[in-house]
XYZ file of C-alpha atoms in Angstrom:
417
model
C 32.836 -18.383 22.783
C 33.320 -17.239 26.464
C 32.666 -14.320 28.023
C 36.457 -12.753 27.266
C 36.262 -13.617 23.644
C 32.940 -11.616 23.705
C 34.715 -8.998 25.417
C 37.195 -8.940 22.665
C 34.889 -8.981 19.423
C 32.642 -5.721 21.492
C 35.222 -3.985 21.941
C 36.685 -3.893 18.218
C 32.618 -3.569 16.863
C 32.570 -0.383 14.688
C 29.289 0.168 16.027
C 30.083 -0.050 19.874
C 29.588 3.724 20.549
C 26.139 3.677 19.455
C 24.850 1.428 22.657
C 26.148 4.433 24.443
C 23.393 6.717 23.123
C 20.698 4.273 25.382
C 20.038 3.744 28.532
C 19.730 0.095 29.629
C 19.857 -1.109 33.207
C 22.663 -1.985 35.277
C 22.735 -6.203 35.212
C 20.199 -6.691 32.635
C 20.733 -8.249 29.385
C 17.925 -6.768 27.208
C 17.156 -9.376 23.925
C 13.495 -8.154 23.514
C 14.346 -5.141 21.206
C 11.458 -7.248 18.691
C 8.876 -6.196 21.051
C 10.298 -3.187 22.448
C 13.060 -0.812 21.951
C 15.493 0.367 24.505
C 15.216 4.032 25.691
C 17.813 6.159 24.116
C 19.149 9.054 26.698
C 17.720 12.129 24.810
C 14.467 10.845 24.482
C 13.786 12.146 28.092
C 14.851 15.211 28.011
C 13.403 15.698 24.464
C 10.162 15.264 25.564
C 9.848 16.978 28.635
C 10.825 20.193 26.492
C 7.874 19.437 24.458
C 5.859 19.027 27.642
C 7.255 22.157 29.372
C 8.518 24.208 26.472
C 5.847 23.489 23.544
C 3.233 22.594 25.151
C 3.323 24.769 28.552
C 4.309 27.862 27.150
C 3.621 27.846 23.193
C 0.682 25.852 23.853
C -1.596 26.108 20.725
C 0.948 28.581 18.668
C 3.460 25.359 18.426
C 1.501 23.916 15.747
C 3.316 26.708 13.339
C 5.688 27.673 15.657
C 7.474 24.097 17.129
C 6.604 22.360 13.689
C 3.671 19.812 15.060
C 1.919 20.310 12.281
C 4.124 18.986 9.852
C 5.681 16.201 12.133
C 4.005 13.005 10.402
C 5.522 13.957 6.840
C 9.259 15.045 8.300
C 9.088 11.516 10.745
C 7.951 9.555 7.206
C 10.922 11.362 5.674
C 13.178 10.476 8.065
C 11.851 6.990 7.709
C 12.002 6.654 4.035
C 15.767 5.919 3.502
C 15.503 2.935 5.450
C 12.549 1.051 4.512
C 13.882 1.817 0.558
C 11.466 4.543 -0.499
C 11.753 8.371 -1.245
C 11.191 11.506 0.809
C 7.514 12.319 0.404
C 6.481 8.710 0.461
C 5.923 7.782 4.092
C 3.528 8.561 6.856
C 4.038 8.595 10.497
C 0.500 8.642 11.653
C -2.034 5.970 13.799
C -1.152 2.499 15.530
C 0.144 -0.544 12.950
C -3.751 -2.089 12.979
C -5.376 1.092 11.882
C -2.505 1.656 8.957
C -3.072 -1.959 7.657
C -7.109 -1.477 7.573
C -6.553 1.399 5.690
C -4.164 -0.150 2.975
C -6.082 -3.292 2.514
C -9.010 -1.435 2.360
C -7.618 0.331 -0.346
C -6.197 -2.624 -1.855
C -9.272 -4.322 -2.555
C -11.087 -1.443 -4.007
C -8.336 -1.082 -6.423
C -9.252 -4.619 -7.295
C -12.810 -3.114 -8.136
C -15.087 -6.450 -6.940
C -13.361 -9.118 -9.219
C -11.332 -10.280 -6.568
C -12.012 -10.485 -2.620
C -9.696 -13.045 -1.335
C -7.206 -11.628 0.814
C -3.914 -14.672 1.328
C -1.744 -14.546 4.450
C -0.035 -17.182 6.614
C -1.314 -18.676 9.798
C 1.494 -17.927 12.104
C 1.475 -14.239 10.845
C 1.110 -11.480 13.606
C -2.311 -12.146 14.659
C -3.273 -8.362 14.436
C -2.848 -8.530 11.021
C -5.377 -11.578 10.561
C -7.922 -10.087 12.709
C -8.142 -6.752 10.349
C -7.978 -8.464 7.432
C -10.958 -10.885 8.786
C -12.726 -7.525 9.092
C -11.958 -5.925 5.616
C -12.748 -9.180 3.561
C -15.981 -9.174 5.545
C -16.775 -5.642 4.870
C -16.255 -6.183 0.688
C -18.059 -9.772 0.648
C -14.013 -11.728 0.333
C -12.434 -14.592 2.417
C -9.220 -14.759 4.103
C -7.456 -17.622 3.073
C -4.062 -18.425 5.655
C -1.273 -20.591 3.964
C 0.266 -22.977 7.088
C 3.263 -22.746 5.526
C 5.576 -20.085 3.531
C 5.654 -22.847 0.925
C 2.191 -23.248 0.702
C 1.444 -19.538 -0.576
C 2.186 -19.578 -4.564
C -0.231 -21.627 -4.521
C -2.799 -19.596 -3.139
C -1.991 -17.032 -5.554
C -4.990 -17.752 -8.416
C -7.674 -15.733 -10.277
C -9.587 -14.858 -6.810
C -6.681 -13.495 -5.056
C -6.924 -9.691 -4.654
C -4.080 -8.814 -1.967
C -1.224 -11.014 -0.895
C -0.423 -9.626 2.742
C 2.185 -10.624 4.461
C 4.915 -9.594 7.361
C 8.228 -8.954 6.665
C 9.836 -11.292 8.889
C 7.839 -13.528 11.078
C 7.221 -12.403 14.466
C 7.424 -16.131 15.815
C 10.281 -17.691 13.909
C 11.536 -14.727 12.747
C 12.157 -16.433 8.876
C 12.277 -13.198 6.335
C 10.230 -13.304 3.318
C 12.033 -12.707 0.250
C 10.117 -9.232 -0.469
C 10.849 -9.012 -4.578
C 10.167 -12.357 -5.350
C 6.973 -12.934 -3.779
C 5.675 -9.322 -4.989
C 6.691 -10.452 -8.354
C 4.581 -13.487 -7.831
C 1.443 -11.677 -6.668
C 1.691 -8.818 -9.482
C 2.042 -12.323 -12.219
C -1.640 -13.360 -10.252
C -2.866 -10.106 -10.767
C -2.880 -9.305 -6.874
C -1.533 -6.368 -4.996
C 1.022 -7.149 -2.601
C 0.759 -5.396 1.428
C 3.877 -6.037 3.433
C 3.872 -5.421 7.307
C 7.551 -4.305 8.232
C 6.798 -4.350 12.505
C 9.734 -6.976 12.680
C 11.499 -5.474 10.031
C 12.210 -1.412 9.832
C 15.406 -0.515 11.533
C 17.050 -4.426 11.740
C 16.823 -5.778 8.254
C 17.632 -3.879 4.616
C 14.375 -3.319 3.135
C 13.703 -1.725 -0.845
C 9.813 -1.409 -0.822
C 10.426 0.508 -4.442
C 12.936 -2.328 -5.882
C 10.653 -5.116 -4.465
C 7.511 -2.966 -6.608
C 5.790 -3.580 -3.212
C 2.183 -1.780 -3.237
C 1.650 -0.603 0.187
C 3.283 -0.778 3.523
C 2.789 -0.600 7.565
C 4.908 -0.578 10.355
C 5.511 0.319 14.151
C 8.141 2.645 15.581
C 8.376 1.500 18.947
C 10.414 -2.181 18.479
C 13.864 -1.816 16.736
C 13.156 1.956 16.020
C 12.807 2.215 20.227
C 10.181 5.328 19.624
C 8.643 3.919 22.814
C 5.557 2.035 23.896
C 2.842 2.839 21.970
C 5.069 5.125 19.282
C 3.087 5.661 16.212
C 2.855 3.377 13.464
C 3.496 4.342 9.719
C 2.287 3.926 6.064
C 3.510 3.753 2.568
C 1.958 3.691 -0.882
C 3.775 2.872 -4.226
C 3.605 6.381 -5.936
C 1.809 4.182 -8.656
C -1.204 4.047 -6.918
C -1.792 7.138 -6.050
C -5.211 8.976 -6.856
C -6.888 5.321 -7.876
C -8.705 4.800 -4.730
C -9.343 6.873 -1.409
C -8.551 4.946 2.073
C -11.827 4.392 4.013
C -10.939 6.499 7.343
C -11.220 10.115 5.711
C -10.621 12.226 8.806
C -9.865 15.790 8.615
C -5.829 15.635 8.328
C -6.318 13.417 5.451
C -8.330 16.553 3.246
C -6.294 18.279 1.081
C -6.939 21.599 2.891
C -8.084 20.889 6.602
C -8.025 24.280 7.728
C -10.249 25.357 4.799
C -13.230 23.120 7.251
C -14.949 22.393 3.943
C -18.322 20.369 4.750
C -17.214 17.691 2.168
C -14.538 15.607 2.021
C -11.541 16.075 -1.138
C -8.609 13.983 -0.163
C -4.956 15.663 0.083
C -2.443 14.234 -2.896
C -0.252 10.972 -2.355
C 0.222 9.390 1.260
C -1.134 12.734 3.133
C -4.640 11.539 2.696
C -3.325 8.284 5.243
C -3.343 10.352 7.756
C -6.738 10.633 9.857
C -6.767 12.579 13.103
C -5.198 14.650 15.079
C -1.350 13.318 15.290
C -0.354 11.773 18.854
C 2.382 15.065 19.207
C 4.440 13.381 22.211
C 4.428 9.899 21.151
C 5.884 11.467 17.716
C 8.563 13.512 19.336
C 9.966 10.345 21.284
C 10.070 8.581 17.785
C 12.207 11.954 16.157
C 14.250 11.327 18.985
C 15.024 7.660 18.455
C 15.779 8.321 14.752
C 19.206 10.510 15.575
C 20.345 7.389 16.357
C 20.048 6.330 13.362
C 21.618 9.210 11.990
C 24.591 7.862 13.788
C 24.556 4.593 12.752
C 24.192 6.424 9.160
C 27.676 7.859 9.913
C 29.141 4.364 10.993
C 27.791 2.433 8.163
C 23.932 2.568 7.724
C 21.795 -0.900 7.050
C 25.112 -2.595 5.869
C 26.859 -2.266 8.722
C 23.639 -3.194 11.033
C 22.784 -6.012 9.098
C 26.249 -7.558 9.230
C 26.561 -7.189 13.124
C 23.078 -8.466 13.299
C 23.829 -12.034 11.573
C 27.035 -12.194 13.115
C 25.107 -11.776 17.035
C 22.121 -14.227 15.685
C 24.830 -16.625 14.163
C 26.626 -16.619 17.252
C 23.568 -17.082 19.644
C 22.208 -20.241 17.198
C 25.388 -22.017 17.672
C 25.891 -21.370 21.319
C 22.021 -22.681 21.760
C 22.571 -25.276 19.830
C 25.827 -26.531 21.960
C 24.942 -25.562 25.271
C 21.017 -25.931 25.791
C 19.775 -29.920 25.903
C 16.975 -30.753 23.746
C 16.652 -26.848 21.910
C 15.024 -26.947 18.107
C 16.031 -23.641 16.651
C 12.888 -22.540 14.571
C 14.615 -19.754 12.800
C 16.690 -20.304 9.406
C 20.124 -20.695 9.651
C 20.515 -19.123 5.789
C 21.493 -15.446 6.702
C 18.570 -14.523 3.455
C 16.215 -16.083 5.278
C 16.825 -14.535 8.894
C 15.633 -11.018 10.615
C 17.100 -10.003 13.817
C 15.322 -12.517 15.855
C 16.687 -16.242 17.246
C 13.553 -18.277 18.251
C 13.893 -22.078 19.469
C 11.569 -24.792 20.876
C 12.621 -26.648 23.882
C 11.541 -30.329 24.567
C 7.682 -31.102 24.765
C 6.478 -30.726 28.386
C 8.420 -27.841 29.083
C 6.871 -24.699 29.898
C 8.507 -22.034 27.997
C 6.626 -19.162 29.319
C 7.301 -20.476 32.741
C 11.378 -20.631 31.447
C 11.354 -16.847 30.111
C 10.006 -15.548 33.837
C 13.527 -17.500 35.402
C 15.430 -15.705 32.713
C 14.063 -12.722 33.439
C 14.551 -13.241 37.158
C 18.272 -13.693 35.979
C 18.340 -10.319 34.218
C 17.732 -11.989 30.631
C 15.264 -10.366 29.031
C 13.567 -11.907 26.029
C 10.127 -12.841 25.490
C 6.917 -15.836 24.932
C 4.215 -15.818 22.967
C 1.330 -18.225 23.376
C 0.278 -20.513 20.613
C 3.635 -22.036 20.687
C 4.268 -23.098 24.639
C 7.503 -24.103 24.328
C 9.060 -21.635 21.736
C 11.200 -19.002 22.739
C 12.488 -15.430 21.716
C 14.713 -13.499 21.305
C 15.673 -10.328 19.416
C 18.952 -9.057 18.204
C 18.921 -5.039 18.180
C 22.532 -3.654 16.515
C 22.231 -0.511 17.604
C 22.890 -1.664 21.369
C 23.298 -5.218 21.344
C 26.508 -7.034 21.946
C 28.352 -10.727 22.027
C 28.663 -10.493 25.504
C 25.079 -10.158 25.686
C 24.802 -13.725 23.651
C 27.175 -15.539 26.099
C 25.353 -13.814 29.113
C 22.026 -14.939 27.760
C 22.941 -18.951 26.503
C 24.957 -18.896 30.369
C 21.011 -18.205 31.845
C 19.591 -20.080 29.605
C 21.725 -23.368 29.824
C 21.560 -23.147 33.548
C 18.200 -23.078 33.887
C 17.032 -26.010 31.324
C 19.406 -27.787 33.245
C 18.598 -27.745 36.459
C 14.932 -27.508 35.422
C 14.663 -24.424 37.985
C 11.942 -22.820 35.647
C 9.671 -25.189 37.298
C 8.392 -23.444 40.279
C 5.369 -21.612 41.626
C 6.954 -17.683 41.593
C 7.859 -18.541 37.170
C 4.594 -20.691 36.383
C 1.635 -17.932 37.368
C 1.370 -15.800 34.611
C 0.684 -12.245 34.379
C -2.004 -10.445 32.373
C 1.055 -9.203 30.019
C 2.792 -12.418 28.668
């Protein structure tokens, strides 16, 4: 595929008109929508009327009167469609490592001391490893890290208490198959916590047909609420009233403006919520979601989905034509793939040293350590294109090539990487 055949399949995508709702630079090629979302043009605007408007002149009234008070349940609502749960359900509230200590907490609790093993994988989000390290130590458990997504049924025996997992893989991006291993923790007796960072806004998701038991999530990488957006939380309806999460802060009482002296949690997932809500990260992710009300209007998650496999299927194969010695670590099977392409050049080559030339090109995707020479790069449908493939695999073939990664200005790294 050249850059004219690109041209051609962009311009007949029924979804073209929604990269028009973001703003993305002049001669850049953004594939890093896994780590962080594009800016879409209201957001702006948006929030400099909560700045100037709410904030300047309603100042404390626009709790009642701009609706702040009530913004973590209508964001969760907003949410619910597409991570498969109901209205009522979801949470915007917190950062992704506070929601999971919260759900695993409660988690194990439910498990009421019989069982205190906690089984992830090794290559999951390392976040999610560290807080779990810290939970099992708080209840007297053990972490126990499959090295492979084979290796975890297992793992699942008469100790395990919570299988927790991420939706899709931040470093291969490989997709778990949500129902099925649920189904397999629920037949061990363990609850199952699913991290949907790499996940809400890219890939379908049914948290209630999967019988999942709790979830967490960012808004600010294919949802593009911006950096630092607020996280959010879900708990199977099931659960509710068994156990109370461990951060009881005053938005989590069932009557917070009653400033009881002790503590009587609100009903269902309003007792997730802790503090005092983060009001302008909030109203940059209630921004980001009208685009998803457009995309409802254009085809929703089927539509997404289908232009996301086709844009990772097309990237794969170009990769794996045009880039000498490239190992794609992500599954071909479409099941099996989020909206990520990650591949491993040869040993010896420095791949965060080969992202910093790409990015010097205008190709933007991204590194992580652990794995020096893998390399990432996400697919978001919203505002991603073919002619952003063939742009990207162009960079990308040219530089392996000519080995001009291999200089001083793309070796140093940055504190950021």
């Amino acid at each position: 595929m050249n850059l004219d055949d690109a041209n051609r399949l962009d311009a007949a995508d029924p979804l073209r008109s929604l990269r028009e709702l973001f703003t993305l630079p002049d001669g850049v090629t953004y594939l890093d929508g896994n780590s962080l979302g594009a800016l879409p043009r209201a957001t702006p605007e948006r929030i400099q009327r909560a700045v100037e408007q709410e904030w300047g002149q309603g100042l404390i009234k626009s709790w009642n009167t701009a609706g702040w008070i009530d913004l973590p349940r209508r964001l969760g609502d907003r949410l619910a469609p597409w991570l498969g749960a109901r209205p009522g359900e979801v949470l915007v509230a917190d950062s992704t490592s506070v929601n999971l200590y919260k759900v695993l907490h409660a988690a194990l609790q439910m498990q009421q001391g019989q069982r205190k093993v906690v089984v992830s994988e090794r290559s999951n989000f390392p976040t999610d490893n560290y807080i779990a390290q810290s939970v099992v130590r708080a209840h007297g458990g053990e972490l126990i890290l499959a090295e492979t997504p084979e290796d975890i049924p297992p793992l699942l025996d008469e100790r395990c208490g919570v299988l927790m997992l991420t939706h899709v893989n931040y470093r291969t991006g490989r997709m778990h198959d949500m129902g099925l291993l649920t189904r397999w923790a629920h037949q061990a007796g363990a609850l199952a916590v699913w991290d949907l960072a790499h996940s809400a806004g890219a890939v379908p998701i049914d948290l209630l047909g999967s019988a999942a038991d709790f979830a967490i999530g960012c808004g600010y990488k294919y949802l593009n609420g911006g950096p630092g957006a607020p996280a959010f939380v879900w708990m199977h309806p099931r659960h509710e009233g068994q156990v109370w999460q461990p951060l009881t802060g005053w938005l989590g009482h069932a009557h917070p403006f009653d400033f009881d002296s002790e503590y009587l949690p609100a009903p269902g997932i309003q007792q997730y919520q802790c503090g005092t809500p983060a009001l302008l990260s909030m109203t940059g992710l209630d921004t980001a979601l009208d685009v998803y009300d457009a995309a409802q209007k254009l085809g929703g998650m089927k539509a997404l989905r289908a232009k996301s496999l086709a844009l990772t299927e097309a990237f794969i194969g170009a990769v794996e034509e045009r880039v000498p010695g490239a190992v794609i670590a992500t599954p071909r099977d479409a099941a099996q793939r989020g909206s990520q392409v990650s591949f491993a050049l040869p040993r010896g080559t420095d791949g965060y040293a080969v992202m910093q030339a790409l990015i010097n090109r205008g190709v933007i995707g991204d590194f992580r350590a652990g794995h020096p020479e893998l390399l990432r790069f996400g697919f978001a449908p919203l505002y991603n294109g073919f002619a952003d493939v063939v742009r990207a695999v162009d960079a990308i073939a040219d530089i392996v090539t000519t080995g001009s990664w291999n200089a001083p200005q793309f070796t140093s790294r940055a504190k950021v990487t």
